[in-house]
Short mmCIF file of C-alpha atoms in Angstrom, two decimals:
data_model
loop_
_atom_site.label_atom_id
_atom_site.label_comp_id
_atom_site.label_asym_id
_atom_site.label_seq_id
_atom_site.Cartn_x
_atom_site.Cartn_y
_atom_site.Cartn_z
CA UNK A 1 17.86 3.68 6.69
CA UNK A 2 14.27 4.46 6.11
CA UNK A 3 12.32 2.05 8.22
CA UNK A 4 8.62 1.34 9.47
CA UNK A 5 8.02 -1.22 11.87
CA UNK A 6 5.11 -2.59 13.41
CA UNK A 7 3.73 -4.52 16.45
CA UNK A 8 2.24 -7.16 16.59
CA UNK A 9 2.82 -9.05 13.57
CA UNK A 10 -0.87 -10.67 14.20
CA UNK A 11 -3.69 -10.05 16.90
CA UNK A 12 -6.78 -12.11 17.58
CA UNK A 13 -9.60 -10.66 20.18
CA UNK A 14 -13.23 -11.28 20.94
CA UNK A 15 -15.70 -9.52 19.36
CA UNK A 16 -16.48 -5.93 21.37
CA UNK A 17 -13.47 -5.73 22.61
CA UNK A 18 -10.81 -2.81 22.11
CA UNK A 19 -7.44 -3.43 20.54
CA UNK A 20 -4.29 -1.38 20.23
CA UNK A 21 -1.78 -1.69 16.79
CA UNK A 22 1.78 0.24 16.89
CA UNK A 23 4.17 1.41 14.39
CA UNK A 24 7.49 2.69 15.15
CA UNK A 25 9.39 4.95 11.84
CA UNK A 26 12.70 5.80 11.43
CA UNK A 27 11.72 7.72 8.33
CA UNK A 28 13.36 11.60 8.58
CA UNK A 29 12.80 14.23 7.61
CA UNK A 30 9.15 13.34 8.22
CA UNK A 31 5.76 14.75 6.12
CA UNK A 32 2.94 12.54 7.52
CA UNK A 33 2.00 9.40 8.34
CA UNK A 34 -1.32 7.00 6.80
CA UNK A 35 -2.93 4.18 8.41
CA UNK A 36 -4.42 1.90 6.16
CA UNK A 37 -7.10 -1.41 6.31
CA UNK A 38 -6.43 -4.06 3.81
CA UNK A 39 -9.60 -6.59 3.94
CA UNK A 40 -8.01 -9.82 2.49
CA UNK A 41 -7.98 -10.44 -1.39
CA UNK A 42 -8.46 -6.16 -2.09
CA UNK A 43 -6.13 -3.43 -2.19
CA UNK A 44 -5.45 -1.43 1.26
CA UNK A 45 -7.64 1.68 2.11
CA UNK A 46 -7.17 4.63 3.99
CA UNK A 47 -8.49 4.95 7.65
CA UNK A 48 -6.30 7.93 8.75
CA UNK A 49 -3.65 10.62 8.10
CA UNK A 50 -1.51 11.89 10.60
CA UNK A 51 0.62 15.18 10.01
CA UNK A 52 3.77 16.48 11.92
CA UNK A 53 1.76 18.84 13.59
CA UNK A 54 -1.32 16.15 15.00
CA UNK A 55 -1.65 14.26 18.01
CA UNK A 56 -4.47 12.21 17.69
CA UNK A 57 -7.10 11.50 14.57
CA UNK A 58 -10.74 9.76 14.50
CA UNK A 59 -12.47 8.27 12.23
CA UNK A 60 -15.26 6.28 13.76
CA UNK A 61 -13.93 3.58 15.69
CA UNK A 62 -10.53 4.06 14.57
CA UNK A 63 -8.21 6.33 16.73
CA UNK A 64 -4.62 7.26 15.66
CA UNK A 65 -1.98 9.06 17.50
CA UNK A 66 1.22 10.20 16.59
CA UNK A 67 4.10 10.98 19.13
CA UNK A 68 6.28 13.07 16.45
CA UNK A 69 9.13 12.88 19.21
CA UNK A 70 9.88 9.47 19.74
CA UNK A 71 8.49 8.61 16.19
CA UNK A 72 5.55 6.37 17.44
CA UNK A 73 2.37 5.90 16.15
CA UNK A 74 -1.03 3.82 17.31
CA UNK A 75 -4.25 2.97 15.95
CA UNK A 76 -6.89 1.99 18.64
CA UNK A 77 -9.87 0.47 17.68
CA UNK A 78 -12.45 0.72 19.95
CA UNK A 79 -15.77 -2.10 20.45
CA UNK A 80 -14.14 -4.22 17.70
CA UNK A 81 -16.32 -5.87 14.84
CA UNK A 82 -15.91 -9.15 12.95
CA UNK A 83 -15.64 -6.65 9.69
CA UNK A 84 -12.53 -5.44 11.64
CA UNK A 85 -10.65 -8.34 10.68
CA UNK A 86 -7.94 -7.10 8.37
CA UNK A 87 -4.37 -6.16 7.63
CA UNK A 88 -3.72 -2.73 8.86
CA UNK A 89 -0.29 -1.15 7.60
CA UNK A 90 1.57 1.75 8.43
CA UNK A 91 2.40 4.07 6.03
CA UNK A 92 5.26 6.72 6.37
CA UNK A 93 6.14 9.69 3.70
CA UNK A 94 8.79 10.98 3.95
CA UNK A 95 9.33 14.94 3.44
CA UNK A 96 12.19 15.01 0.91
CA UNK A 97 11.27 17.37 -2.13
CA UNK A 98 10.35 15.59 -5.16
CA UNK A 99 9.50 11.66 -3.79
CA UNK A 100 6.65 10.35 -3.99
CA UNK A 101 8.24 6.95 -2.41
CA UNK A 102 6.46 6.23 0.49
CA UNK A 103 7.53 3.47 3.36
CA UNK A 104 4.94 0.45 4.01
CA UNK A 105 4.90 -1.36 7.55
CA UNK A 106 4.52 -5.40 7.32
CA UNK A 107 1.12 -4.61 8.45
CA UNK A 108 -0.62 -6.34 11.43
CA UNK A 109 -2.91 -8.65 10.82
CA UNK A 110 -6.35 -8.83 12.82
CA UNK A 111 -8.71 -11.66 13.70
CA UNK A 112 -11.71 -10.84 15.35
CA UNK A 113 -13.41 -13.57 16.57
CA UNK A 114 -17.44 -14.09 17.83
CA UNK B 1 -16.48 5.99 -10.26
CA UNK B 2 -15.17 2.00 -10.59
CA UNK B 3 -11.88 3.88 -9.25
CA UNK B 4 -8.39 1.76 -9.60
CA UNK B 5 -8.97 -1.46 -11.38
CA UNK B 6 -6.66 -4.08 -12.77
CA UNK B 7 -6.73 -7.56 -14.97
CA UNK B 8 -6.09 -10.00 -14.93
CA UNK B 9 -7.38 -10.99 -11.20
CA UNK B 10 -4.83 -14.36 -11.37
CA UNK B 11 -2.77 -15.67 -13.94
CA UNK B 12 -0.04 -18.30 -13.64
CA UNK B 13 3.16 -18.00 -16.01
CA UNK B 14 5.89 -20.36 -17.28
CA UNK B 15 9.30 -19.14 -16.67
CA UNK B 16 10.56 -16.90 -19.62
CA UNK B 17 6.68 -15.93 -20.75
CA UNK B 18 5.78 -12.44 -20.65
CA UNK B 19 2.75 -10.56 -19.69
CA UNK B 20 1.49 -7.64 -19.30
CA UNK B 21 -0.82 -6.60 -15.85
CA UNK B 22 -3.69 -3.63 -16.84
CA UNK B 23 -4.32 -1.08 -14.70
CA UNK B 24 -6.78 1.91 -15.16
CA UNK B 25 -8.50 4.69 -13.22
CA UNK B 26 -11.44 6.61 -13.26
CA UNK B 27 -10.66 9.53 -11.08
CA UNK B 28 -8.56 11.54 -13.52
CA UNK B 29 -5.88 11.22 -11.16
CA UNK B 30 -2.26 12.26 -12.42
CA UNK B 31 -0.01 10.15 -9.85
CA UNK B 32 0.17 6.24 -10.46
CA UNK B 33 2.36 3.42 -8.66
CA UNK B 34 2.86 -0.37 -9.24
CA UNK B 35 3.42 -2.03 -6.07
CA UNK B 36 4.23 -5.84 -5.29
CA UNK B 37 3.32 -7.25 -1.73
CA UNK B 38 5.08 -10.49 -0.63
CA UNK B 39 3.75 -12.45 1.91
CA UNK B 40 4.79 -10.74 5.12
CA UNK B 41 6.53 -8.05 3.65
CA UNK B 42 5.56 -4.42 2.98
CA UNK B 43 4.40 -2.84 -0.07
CA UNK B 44 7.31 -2.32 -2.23
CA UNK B 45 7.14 0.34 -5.03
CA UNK B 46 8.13 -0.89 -8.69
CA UNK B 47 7.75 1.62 -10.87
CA UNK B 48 5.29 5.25 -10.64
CA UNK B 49 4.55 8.29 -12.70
CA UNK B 50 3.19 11.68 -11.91
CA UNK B 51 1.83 12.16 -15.66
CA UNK B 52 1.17 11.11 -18.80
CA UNK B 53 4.33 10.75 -20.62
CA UNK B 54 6.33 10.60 -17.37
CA UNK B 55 7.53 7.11 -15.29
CA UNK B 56 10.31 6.93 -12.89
CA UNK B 57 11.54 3.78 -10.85
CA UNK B 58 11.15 2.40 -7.64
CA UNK B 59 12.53 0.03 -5.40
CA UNK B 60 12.18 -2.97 -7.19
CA UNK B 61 12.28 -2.29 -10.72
CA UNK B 62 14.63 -4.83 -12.74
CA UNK B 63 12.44 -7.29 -14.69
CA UNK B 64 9.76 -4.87 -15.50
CA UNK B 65 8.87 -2.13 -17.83
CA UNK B 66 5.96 0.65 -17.49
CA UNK B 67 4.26 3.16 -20.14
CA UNK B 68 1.93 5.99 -19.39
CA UNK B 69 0.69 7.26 -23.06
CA UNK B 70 -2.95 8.26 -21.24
CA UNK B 71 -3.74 9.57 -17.28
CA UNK B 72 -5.85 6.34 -17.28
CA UNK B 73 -3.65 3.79 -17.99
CA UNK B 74 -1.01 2.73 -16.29
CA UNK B 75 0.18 -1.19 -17.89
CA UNK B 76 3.65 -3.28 -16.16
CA UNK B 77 5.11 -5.44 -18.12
CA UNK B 78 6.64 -8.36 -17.55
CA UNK B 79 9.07 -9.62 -20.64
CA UNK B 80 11.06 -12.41 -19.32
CA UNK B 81 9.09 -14.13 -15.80
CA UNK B 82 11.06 -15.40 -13.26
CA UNK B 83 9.85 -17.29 -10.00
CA UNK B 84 11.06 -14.29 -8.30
CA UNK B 85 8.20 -12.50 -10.07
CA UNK B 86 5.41 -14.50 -8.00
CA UNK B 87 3.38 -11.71 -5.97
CA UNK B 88 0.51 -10.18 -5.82
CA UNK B 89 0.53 -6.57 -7.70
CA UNK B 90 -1.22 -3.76 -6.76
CA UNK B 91 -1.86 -0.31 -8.77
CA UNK B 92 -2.85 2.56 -7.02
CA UNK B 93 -3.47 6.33 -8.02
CA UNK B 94 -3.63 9.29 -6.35
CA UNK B 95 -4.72 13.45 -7.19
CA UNK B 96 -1.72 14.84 -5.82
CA UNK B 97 0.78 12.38 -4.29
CA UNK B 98 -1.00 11.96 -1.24
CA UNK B 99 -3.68 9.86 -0.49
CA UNK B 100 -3.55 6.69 -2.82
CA UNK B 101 -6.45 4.73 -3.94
CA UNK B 102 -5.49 1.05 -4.61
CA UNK B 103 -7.06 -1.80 -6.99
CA UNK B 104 -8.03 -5.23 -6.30
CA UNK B 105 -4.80 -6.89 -7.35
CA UNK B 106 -3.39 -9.09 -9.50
CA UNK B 107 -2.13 -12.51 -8.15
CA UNK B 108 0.71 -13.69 -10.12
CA UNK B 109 2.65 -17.07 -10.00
CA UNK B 110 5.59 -17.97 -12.20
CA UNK B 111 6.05 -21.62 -12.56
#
């Protein structure tokens, strides 16, 4: 069964510190992989896509790698911000022609604190 | 661009009302999804369409119903609510299947 799971369920660090969030998938055949922030009370955003073919992404802060392998991905976040505080969800697609059904983590849910 | 938005924000229901949750976007996108998100569970896909004219279902689609007469609008409807039903209910839409661009939500309870 098509699965995403991710660790931890909830975080809370000090301000300016780094953090790491993972997601294991048992989604195959594989097309890519999304990480995206969900502030609370909005819809989730984007931060990152990950391909079969990619290692590592940045964007900014953010910092995803993908081990295609063992199907593991993280998203480090580095000198953390109280605007960092957020749901962040792993998103897997899987690769089978003609689905557009993608597979949504739980999410981990961040508290940065001053 | 306002990009994905939906009404109402909230709305509370009496068992057996119907409703019916707006969504609309901007971006001339042709792909659409209704999602619900339960508290500590993952996004789960209700119904989507990849074109005017065309829906298909998701995961979770008994209780609901979706139309897509324009590439803008994409409405759910809920005929008969259930407490089952409470959620909050995201639209998204995306160019080509790929990226998707979510609203703001809709938080729903059936009473």
């Amino acid at each position: 069964k098509n699965q995403v799971e991710q660790s931890p369920q909830s975080l809370i660090i000090l301000e300016g510190k780094n953090c790491t969030l993972q997601c294991n998938y048992t989604v195959s055949p594989f097309s890519n992989l999304r990480w995206y922030k969900q502030d609370t009370g909005r819809g989730p955003v984007s931060l990152t896509i990950m391909t079969f073919s990619e290692n590592t992404k940045s964007n900014g802060r953010y910092t995803a790698t993908l081990d295609a392998d063992t199907k593991q991905s993280s998203l480090h976040i580095t000198a953390s911000q109280l605007s960092d505080s957020a749901s962040y969800i792993c998103v897997v697609r899987p690769s089978t022609s003609g689905t557009y059904k993608y597979i949504f983590g739980t999410g981990t849910r961040l508290k940065v604190l001053a | 661009n306002a990009g994905v938005t939906q009404t109402p924000k909230f709305r509370i229901l009496k068992i057996g009302q119907s409703m019916t949750l707006q969504c609309t976007q901007d971006m001339n996108h042709n792909y659409m999804y209704w999602y619900r998100q339960d508290p500590g569970m993952g996004l789960k896909l209700i119904y989507y369409s990849v074109g005017a004219g065309i829906t298909d279902k998701g995961e979770v689609p008994n209780g609901y119903n979706v139309s897509r007469s324009t590439t803008e609008d994409f409405p759910l409807r809920l005929e008969l609510a259930a407490p089952s039903q409470t959620s909050v209910y995201f639209c998204a839409s995306s160019p080509s299947g790929g990226e998707q661009f979510f609203g703001p939500g809709t938080r729903l309870t059936v009473l």
